[in-house]
Structure formats: C-alpha cells, structure tokens
Coordinates of C-alpha atoms in Angstrom, one line a residue:
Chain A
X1 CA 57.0 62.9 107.9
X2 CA 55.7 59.5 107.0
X3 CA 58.2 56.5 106.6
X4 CA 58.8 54.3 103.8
X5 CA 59.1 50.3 104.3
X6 CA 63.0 50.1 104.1
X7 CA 62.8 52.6 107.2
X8 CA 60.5 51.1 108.9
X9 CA 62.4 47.9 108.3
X10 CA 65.6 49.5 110.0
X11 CA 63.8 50.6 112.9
X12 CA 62.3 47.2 113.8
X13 CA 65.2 45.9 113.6
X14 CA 67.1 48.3 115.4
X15 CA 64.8 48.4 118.1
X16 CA 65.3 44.4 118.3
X17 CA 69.4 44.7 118.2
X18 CA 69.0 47.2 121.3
X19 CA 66.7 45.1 123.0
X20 CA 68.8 42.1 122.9
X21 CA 71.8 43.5 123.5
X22 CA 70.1 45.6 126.7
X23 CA 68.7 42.5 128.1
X24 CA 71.7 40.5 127.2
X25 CA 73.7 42.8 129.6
X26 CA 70.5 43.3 132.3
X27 CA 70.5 39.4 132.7
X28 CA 74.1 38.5 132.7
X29 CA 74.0 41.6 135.2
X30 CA 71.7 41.1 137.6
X31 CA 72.4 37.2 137.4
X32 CA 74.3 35.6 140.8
X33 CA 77.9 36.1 140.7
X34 CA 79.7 33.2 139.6
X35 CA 83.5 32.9 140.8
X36 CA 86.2 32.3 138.1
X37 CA 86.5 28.7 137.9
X38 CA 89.2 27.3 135.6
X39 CA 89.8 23.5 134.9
X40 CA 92.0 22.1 132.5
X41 CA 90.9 19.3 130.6
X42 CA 93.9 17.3 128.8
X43 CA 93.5 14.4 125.7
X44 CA 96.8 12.7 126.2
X45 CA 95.3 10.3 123.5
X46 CA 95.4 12.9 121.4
X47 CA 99.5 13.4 122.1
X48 CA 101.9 13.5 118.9
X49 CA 105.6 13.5 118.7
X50 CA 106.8 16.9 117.9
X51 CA 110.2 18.2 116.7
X52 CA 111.1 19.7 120.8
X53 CA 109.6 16.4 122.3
X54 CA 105.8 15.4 122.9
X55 CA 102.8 17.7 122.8
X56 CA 99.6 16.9 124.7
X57 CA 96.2 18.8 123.4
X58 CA 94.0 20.4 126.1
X59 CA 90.8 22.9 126.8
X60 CA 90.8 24.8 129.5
X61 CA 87.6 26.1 130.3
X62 CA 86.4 28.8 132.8
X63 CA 83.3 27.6 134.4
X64 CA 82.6 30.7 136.6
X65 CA 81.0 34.2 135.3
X66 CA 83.6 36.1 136.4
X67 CA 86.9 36.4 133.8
X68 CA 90.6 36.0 135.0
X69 CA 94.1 37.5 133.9
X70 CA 97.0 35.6 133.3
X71 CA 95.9 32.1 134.1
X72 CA 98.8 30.2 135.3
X73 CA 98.1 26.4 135.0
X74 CA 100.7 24.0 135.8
X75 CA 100.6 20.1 134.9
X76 CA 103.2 17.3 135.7
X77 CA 103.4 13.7 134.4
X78 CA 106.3 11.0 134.2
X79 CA 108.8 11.0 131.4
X80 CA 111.4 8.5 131.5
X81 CA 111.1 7.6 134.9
X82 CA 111.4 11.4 136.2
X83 CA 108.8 14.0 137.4
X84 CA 108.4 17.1 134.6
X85 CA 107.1 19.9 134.4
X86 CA 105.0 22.1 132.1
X87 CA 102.8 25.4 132.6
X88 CA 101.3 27.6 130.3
X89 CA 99.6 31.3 130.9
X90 CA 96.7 32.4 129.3
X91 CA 96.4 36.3 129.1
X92 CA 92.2 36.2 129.5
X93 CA 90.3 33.6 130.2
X94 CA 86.0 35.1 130.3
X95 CA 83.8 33.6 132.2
X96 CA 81.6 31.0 130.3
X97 CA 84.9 30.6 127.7
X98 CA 87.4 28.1 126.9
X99 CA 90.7 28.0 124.7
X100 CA 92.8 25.3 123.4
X101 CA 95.9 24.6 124.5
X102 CA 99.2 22.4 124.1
X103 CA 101.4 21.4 126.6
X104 CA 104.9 20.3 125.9
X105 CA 107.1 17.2 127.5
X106 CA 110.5 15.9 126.3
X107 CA 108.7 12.8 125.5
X108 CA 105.6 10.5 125.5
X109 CA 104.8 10.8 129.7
X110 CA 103.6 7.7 131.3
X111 CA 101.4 7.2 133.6
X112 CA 98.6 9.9 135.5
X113 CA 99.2 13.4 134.2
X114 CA 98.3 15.6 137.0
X115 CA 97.6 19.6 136.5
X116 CA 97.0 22.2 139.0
X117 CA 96.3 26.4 139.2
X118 CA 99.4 27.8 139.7
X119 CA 97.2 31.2 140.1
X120 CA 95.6 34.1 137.8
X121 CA 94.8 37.6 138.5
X122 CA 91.1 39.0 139.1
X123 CA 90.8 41.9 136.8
Chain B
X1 CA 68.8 62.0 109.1
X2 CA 67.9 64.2 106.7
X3 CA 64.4 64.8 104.8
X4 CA 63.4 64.9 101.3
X5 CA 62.6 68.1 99.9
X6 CA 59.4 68.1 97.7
X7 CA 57.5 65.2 99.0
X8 CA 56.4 63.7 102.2
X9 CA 58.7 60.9 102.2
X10 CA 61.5 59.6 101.2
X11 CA 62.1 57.2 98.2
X12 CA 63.3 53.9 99.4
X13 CA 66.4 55.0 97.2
X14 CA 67.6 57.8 99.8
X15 CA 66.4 55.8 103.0
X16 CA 69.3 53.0 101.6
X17 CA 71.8 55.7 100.7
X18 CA 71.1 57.1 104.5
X19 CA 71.5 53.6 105.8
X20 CA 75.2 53.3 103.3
X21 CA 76.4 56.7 104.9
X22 CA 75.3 55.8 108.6
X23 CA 77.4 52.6 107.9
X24 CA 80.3 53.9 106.2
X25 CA 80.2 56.7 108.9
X26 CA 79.9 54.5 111.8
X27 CA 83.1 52.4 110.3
X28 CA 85.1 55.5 110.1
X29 CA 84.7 56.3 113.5
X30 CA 84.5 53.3 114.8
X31 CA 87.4 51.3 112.6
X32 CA 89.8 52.3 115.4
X33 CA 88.1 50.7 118.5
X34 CA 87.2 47.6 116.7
X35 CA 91.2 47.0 116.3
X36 CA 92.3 48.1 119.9
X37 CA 92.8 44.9 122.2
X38 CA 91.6 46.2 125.6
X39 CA 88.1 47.1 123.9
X40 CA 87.3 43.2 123.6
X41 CA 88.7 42.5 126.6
X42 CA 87.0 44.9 128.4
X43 CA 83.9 43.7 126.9
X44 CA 83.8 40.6 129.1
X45 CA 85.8 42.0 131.9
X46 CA 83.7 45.3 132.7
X47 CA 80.0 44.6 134.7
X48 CA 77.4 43.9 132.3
X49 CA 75.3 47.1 134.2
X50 CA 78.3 49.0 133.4
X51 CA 78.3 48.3 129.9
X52 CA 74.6 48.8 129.8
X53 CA 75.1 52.2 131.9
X54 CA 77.8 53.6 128.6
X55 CA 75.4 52.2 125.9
X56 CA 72.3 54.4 128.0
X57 CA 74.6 57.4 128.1
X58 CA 75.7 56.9 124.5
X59 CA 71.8 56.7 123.6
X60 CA 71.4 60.1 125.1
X61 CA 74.4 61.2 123.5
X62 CA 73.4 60.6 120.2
X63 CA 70.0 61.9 120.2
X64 CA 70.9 65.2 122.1
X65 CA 73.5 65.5 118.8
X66 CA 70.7 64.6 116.5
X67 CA 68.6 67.0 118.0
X68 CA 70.7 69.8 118.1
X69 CA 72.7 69.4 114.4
X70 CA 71.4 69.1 110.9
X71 CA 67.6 68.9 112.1
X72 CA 65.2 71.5 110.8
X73 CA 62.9 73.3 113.1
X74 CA 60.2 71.3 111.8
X75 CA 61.9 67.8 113.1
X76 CA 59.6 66.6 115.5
X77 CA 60.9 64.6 119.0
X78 CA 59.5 61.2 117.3
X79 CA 62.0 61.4 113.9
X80 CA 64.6 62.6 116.1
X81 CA 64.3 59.5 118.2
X82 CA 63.8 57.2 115.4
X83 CA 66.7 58.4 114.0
X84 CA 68.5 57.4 117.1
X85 CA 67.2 54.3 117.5
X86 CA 68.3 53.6 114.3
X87 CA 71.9 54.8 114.7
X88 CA 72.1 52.9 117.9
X89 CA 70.7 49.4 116.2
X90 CA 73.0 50.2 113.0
X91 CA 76.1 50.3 115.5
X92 CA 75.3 47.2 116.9
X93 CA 74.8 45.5 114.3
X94 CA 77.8 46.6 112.2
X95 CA 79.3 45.9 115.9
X96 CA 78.6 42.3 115.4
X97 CA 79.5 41.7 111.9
X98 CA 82.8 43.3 111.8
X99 CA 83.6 41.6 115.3
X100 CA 82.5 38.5 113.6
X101 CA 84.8 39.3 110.2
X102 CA 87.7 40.1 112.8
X103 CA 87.3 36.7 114.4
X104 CA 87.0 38.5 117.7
X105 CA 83.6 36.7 118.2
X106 CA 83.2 32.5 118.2
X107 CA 80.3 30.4 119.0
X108 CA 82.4 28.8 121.6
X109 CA 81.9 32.0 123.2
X110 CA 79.3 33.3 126.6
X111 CA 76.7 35.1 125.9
X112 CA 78.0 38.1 128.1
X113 CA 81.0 38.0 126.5
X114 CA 79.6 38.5 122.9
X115 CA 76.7 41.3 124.4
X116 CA 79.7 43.2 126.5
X117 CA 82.0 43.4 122.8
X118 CA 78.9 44.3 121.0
X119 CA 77.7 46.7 123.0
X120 CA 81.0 48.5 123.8
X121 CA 82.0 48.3 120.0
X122 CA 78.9 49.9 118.9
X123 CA 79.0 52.8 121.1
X124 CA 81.6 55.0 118.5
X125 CA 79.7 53.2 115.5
X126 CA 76.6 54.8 116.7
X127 CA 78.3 58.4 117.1
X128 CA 80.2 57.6 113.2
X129 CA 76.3 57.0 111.9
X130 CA 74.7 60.1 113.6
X131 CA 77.5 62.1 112.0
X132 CA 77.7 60.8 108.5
X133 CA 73.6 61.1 108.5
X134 CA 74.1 65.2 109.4
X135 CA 77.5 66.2 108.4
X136 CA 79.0 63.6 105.6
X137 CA 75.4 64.1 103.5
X138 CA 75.9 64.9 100.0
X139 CA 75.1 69.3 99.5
X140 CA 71.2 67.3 98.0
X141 CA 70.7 65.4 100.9
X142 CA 72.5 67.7 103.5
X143 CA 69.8 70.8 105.5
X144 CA 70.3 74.0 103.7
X145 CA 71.9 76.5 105.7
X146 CA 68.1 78.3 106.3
X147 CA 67.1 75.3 107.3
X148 CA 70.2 74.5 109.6
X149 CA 70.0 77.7 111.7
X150 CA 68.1 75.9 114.6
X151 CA 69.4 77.9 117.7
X152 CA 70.9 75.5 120.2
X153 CA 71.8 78.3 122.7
X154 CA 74.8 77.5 125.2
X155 CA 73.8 74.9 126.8
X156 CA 72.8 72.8 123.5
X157 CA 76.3 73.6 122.7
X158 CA 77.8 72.7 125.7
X159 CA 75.6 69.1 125.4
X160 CA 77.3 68.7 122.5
X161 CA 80.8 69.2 123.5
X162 CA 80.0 66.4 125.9
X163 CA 79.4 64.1 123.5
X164 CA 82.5 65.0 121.0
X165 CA 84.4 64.7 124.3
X166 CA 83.0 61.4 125.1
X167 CA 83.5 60.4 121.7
X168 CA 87.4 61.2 121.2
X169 CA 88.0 60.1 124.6
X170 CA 86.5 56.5 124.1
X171 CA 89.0 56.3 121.9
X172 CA 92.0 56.2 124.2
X173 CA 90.4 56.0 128.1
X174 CA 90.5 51.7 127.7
X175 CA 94.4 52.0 126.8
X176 CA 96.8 51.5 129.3
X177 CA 98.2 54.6 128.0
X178 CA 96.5 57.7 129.6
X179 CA 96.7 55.5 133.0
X180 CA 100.6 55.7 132.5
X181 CA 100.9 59.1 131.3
X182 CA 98.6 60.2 134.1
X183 CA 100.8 58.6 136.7
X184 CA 104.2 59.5 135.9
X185 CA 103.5 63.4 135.4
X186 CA 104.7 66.0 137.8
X187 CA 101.9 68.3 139.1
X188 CA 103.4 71.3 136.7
X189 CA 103.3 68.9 133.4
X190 CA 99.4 68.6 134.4
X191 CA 99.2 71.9 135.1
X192 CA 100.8 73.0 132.3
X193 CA 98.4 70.4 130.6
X194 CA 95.1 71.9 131.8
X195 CA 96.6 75.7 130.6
X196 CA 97.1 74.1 127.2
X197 CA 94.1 72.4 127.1
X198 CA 91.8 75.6 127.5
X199 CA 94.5 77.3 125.2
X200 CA 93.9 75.3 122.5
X201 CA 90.2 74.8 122.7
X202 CA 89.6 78.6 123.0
X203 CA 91.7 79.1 120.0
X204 CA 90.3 76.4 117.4
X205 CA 86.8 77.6 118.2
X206 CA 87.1 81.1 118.5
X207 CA 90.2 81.9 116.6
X208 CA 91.4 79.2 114.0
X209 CA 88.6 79.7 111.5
X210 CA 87.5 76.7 110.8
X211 CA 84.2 76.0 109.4
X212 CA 81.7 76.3 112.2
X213 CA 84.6 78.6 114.5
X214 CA 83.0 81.8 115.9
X215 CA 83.8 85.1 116.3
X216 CA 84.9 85.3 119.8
X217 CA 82.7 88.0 121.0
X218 CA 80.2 87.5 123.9
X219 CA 76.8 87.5 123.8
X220 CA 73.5 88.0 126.2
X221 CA 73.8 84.9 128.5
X222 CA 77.0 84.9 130.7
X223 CA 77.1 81.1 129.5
X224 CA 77.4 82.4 126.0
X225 CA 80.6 84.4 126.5
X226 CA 83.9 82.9 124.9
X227 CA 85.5 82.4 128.2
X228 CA 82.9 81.0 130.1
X229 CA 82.0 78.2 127.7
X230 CA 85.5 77.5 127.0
X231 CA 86.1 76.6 131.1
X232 CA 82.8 74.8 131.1
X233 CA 83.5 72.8 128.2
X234 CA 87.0 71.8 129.7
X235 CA 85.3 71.0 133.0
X236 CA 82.6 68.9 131.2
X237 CA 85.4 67.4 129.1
X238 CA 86.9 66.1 132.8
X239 CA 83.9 65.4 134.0
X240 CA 83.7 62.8 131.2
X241 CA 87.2 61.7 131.4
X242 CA 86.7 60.5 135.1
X243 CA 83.2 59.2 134.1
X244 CA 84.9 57.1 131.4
X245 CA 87.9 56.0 134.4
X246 CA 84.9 54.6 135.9
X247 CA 83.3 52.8 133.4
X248 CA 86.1 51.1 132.5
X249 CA 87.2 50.1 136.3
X250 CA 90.4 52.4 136.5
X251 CA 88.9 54.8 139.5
X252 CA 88.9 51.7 142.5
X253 CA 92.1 51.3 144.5
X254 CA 93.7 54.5 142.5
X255 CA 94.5 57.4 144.4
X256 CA 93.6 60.8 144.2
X257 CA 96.7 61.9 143.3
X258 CA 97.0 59.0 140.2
X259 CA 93.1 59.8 139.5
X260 CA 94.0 63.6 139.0
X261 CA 96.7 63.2 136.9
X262 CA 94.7 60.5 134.5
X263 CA 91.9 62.7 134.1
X264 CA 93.7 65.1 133.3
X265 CA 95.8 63.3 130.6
X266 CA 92.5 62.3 129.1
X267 CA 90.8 65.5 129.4
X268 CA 93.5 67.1 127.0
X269 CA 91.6 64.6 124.3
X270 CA 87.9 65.0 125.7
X271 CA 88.6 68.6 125.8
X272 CA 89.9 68.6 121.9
X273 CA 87.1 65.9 121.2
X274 CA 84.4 69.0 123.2
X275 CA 86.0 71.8 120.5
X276 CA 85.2 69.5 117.7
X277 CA 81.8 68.8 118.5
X278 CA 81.1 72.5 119.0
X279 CA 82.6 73.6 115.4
X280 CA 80.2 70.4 114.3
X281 CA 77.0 72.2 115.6
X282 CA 78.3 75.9 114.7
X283 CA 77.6 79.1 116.6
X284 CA 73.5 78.9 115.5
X285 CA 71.8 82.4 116.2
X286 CA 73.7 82.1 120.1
X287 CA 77.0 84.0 120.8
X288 CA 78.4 87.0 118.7
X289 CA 76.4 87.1 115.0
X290 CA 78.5 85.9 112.2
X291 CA 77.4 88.4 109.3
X292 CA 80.8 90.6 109.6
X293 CA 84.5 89.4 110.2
X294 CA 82.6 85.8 110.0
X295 CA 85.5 84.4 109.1
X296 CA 84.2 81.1 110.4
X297 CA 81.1 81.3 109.2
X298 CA 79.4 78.1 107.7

C-alpha cells in the first residue's frame, strides 16, 4: 500500500525520536562511569530573615553520572557566638542534576559557613 | 494500523484519525506510569543499556502484536514495521510532552536523565498506540472479521501473551509493592498463588466468554491444547516477571528465596496481563473451531 505525506511525515519523525532516544541511552551507556559527586553550593548573600529564624539559599549539584539516595548534607556556621547546626536530605539527587535548597539557622550566622556529606545511599 | 478499503491509500484524513487514536490509546495505557514516582526515578537510576535493552524488547513486542492482530493476510513485513516504528516514535514523543506538562522534565536536567524517563515512559504508550490502532478502531476503520482470521497458531498466541504480560506487569514490577508482598509471603500463600494464577487464566480464556474466549477443546498441536498453553503462558508470564526484576535492578543481592516469592507475586499480574492479550488476538483458525457452542466467538 502506498503512503500519504502525513504518514510519511510520522515515520520520519518517529524514526528520528527512536534514534535519539537510542543513542541518547547508547552514549550515556557506554560513556566512563562517573562517581556521584555532590557539592553544595550556598549564597549566604542571598539570606533573608524568616518567621523560624534565618534562611540561606543553596544548589546542590551532583557532578558525577551516577545518581544517589537520600543525600544527607550537613552545614554549620556561627550564630550568636555558638556553633549550629543544619542538614537537609534530598530523596534523589541524578547524576548531571542539581536542586535548590534552603537551609535554616536561628539567625543571621557570622562568619565561614562550612557544609559537609553527612552520606547518601547508591541505589 | 488499519487500511482503507476501496483505494490504495489512505486519505490524509484517516492517517490523522490513526495518529488521534494511537495517541489517545497510548494515554490510556500509559496515563498510569506517567503518574507513578519510581518510574521517573528509575529513569535516571536504571543503566542507560538497560533502558535501551526494555525499549529493544518493547520494539519486538509491539510489532510481534501488530503482526499477529488486526492485520490482514495481505499486510506485508514493511507496513507492519512502519506501523511499529510509528507506535514506538508516537510513545516517545507523547512520552516527552506529557513528562514535560507534568513538570517531571526541566532544562536544568542531564541528558541521561531526560532519555532514561523518556524512554521508560514510552514503553506502555507504545503498547496503548498499537492497541487503539487494532482494537479501539471505529467498526469503518477496524479489519472485518474475513479479513481478521489471520491464523497465528500457538505459538503467535503464546508471543502475544508475552507482551500483555509484559505490558500489565510494567505496570506494578517498579513499585515497591510486589518486592514487599513477595517477601513477606509464606511458601503456601505463593503456592496457593501460582494455583490461582493458572485457575484464573484457564478460566477467563476458556470458560468466561468473553469476546475473543475459546472453547476449551484441544486441537492438532500438543501446544494448542487448553492445558498446555495455559502452563506455558503462566511460565512465560514468570519468565517476564523476573525479566522485568532485572531490568529494574531488584534481582542483585536478593535471594532466591525473596526472588521466588516476587516473581511470583508479579506473575499473578503478568499471567492476567498473558489471558488478556490472548482474548485480544482471539482463537484464529488454531485450537477447537468456534462455529458451535462459540460462546466466545468474536
């Protein structure tokens, strides 16, 4: 049976959406393993008072290939002369990805803030 | 997809109401995956091969279905695999777009993340599309029954219960669910599981009358006997469930005991999903002819 333009049309581009998915997967696939790699990247001058204290805006960013589970991330600054804490846990973090985050303190820290991987699962 | 009647081709008209129905077929089927969490998040944490290895297998899937149901003998190899390739590219591409509407996709996002959602996404889309082209088509666009009676024989059958297993199964093998129910079962549940599951599958094809049931009478090939293709469907339909285990990374570090007890939770749906696809496809000219007491007839 002969094809009209519209199906022709369909099948071009279907053809193309396989392709690039297949070779999407075949490169990212046969491509060196990166390991997960997650840094968190804070803009305290981008804190703002908030009704439970002071919140400081952050990325934190996976620069490996490989995704992680529950992303612990813990960070510690000055506030009021005393040492505090604050973590946050991110369910998935892919490789290649990043998400925003906040972090809460009492108050405005002072000083370094310092932030470390508590740890994360490989899944 | 199915073929105009007087002429030689089809009106641009009917090749976009094909292409509405694939969609709106695909989205039916597919509607459910697109909303279930560990999908997307299996599409970046599952090996890209792996994802490439379920789309392959899904390919094969869908045009083994399109060859054996709603094609007319004179269907040749090429429209059958154009017809695929179309069902495929539709699924991915309705993939994408209703990832995008969901806000599961971002631009933010790695390229092997998007490709893994896409791809996995697309997979039931594809199998929605192939089954709204043959079996959702209005009675002017759908094969007459003369046309239909393409004898797939046993085995054709038993290639499609695969793919209704794979296809139901899909559906639940990325949930933490058949994992858990797999797990906490004693070895008589899952026994009593497997006896239900070959119960049940024997009885809605051969018994429950529904359209495309057969009589359950054997015929010349010991693979066409009610019995026989019963089991072997039920065995394919745990073949699949394990294959799926696999896929989605649920087999390594699980023990055999675990393992057994999963697939057999999930072969309970592949084994329902294997009875569907075999009403889909009907009884053809193989098995017991359905001229008398056809109560399932077609």
């Amino acid at each position: 049976m002969r094809h009209n333009a519209l199906e022709w049309a369909a099948l071009t581009v279907s053809a193309l959406a396989i392709g690039l998915v297949a070779i999407l997967l075949m490169l990212e696939g046969l491509g060196a393993t990166v390991p997960t790699d997650p840094a968190l990247a804070l803009r305290p001058e981008e804190g703002r008072a908030i009704a439970l204290g002071w919140s400081i805006p952050g990325t934190l960013t996976n620069a490996g290939r490989d995704a992680a589970e529950d992303v612990v991330v813990e960070v510690k600054a000055m506030v009021d002369g005393e040492e505090e804490t604050s973590e946050i846990e991110i369910p998935f973090l892919p490789g290649g990805s990043s998400v925003d985050v906040e972090l809460g303190f009492s108050d405005r820290p002072e000083g370094a803030i310092q932030s470390r991987l508590v740890g994360y699962s490989v899944p | 997809m199915t073929r105009q009647g007087e002429g030689d081709r089809r009106s641009a008209r009917e090749s976009a109401q094909n292409l509405v129905r694939a969609t709106g077929g695909g989205l039916l089927i597919g509607l459910p995956l697109l909303f279930t969490q560990e999908v997307w998040y299996h599409g970046f944490v599952l090996h890209p091969l792996k994802i490439l290895f379920l789309l392959s297998v899904a390919f094969v899937v869908v045009v083994g279905y399109n060859l054996t149901s709603g094609f007319r003998e004179d269907s040749s190899f090429f429209e059958v695999l154009v017809d695929s390739v179309e069902a495929m590219g539709l699924g991915i591409l309705v993939s994408l777009v209703a990832l995008v509407l969901l806000g599961r996709l971002e631009l933010d996002m790695s390229l092997r993340e998007v490709a893994g959602k896409v791809a996995l996404e697309a997979i039931p889309i594809a199998f929605g599309a192939s089954l709204a082209r043959t079996q959702l088509a209005s009675g002017e666009d759908s094969p007459d029954d003369d046309d239909q009676a393409r004898s797939i024989g046993p085995f054709g059958r038993l290639f499609v219960a695969a793919g209704g297993a794979l296809l139901f199964s899909l559906n639940v093998a990325p949930t933490e669910e058949p994992v858990m129910l797999g797990i906490e079962a004693d070895w008589w549940l899952l026994l009593a599981v497997m006896v239900a599951s070959i119960v049940l599958t024997f009885g809605l094809v051969f018994y429950a009358d529904f359209q495309g049931s057969r009589p359950a009478r054997p015929g010349d090939s010991p693979m066409d006997h009610p019995v026989s293709e019963t089991l072997a469907a039920y065995a394919i339909s745990l073949g699949v469930s394990l294959l799926l285990f696999w896929s989605f990374d649920r087999t390594e570090g699980t023990g055999l005991r675990a393992l057994l007890g999963m697939t057999v939770m999930l072969g309970f749906v592949a084994s329902l999903g294997a009875a569907v696809g075999r009403l889909l496809v009907g009884g053809g000219e193989a098995g017991a002819p359905q001229e008398e007491g056809a109560e399932g007839t077609s």
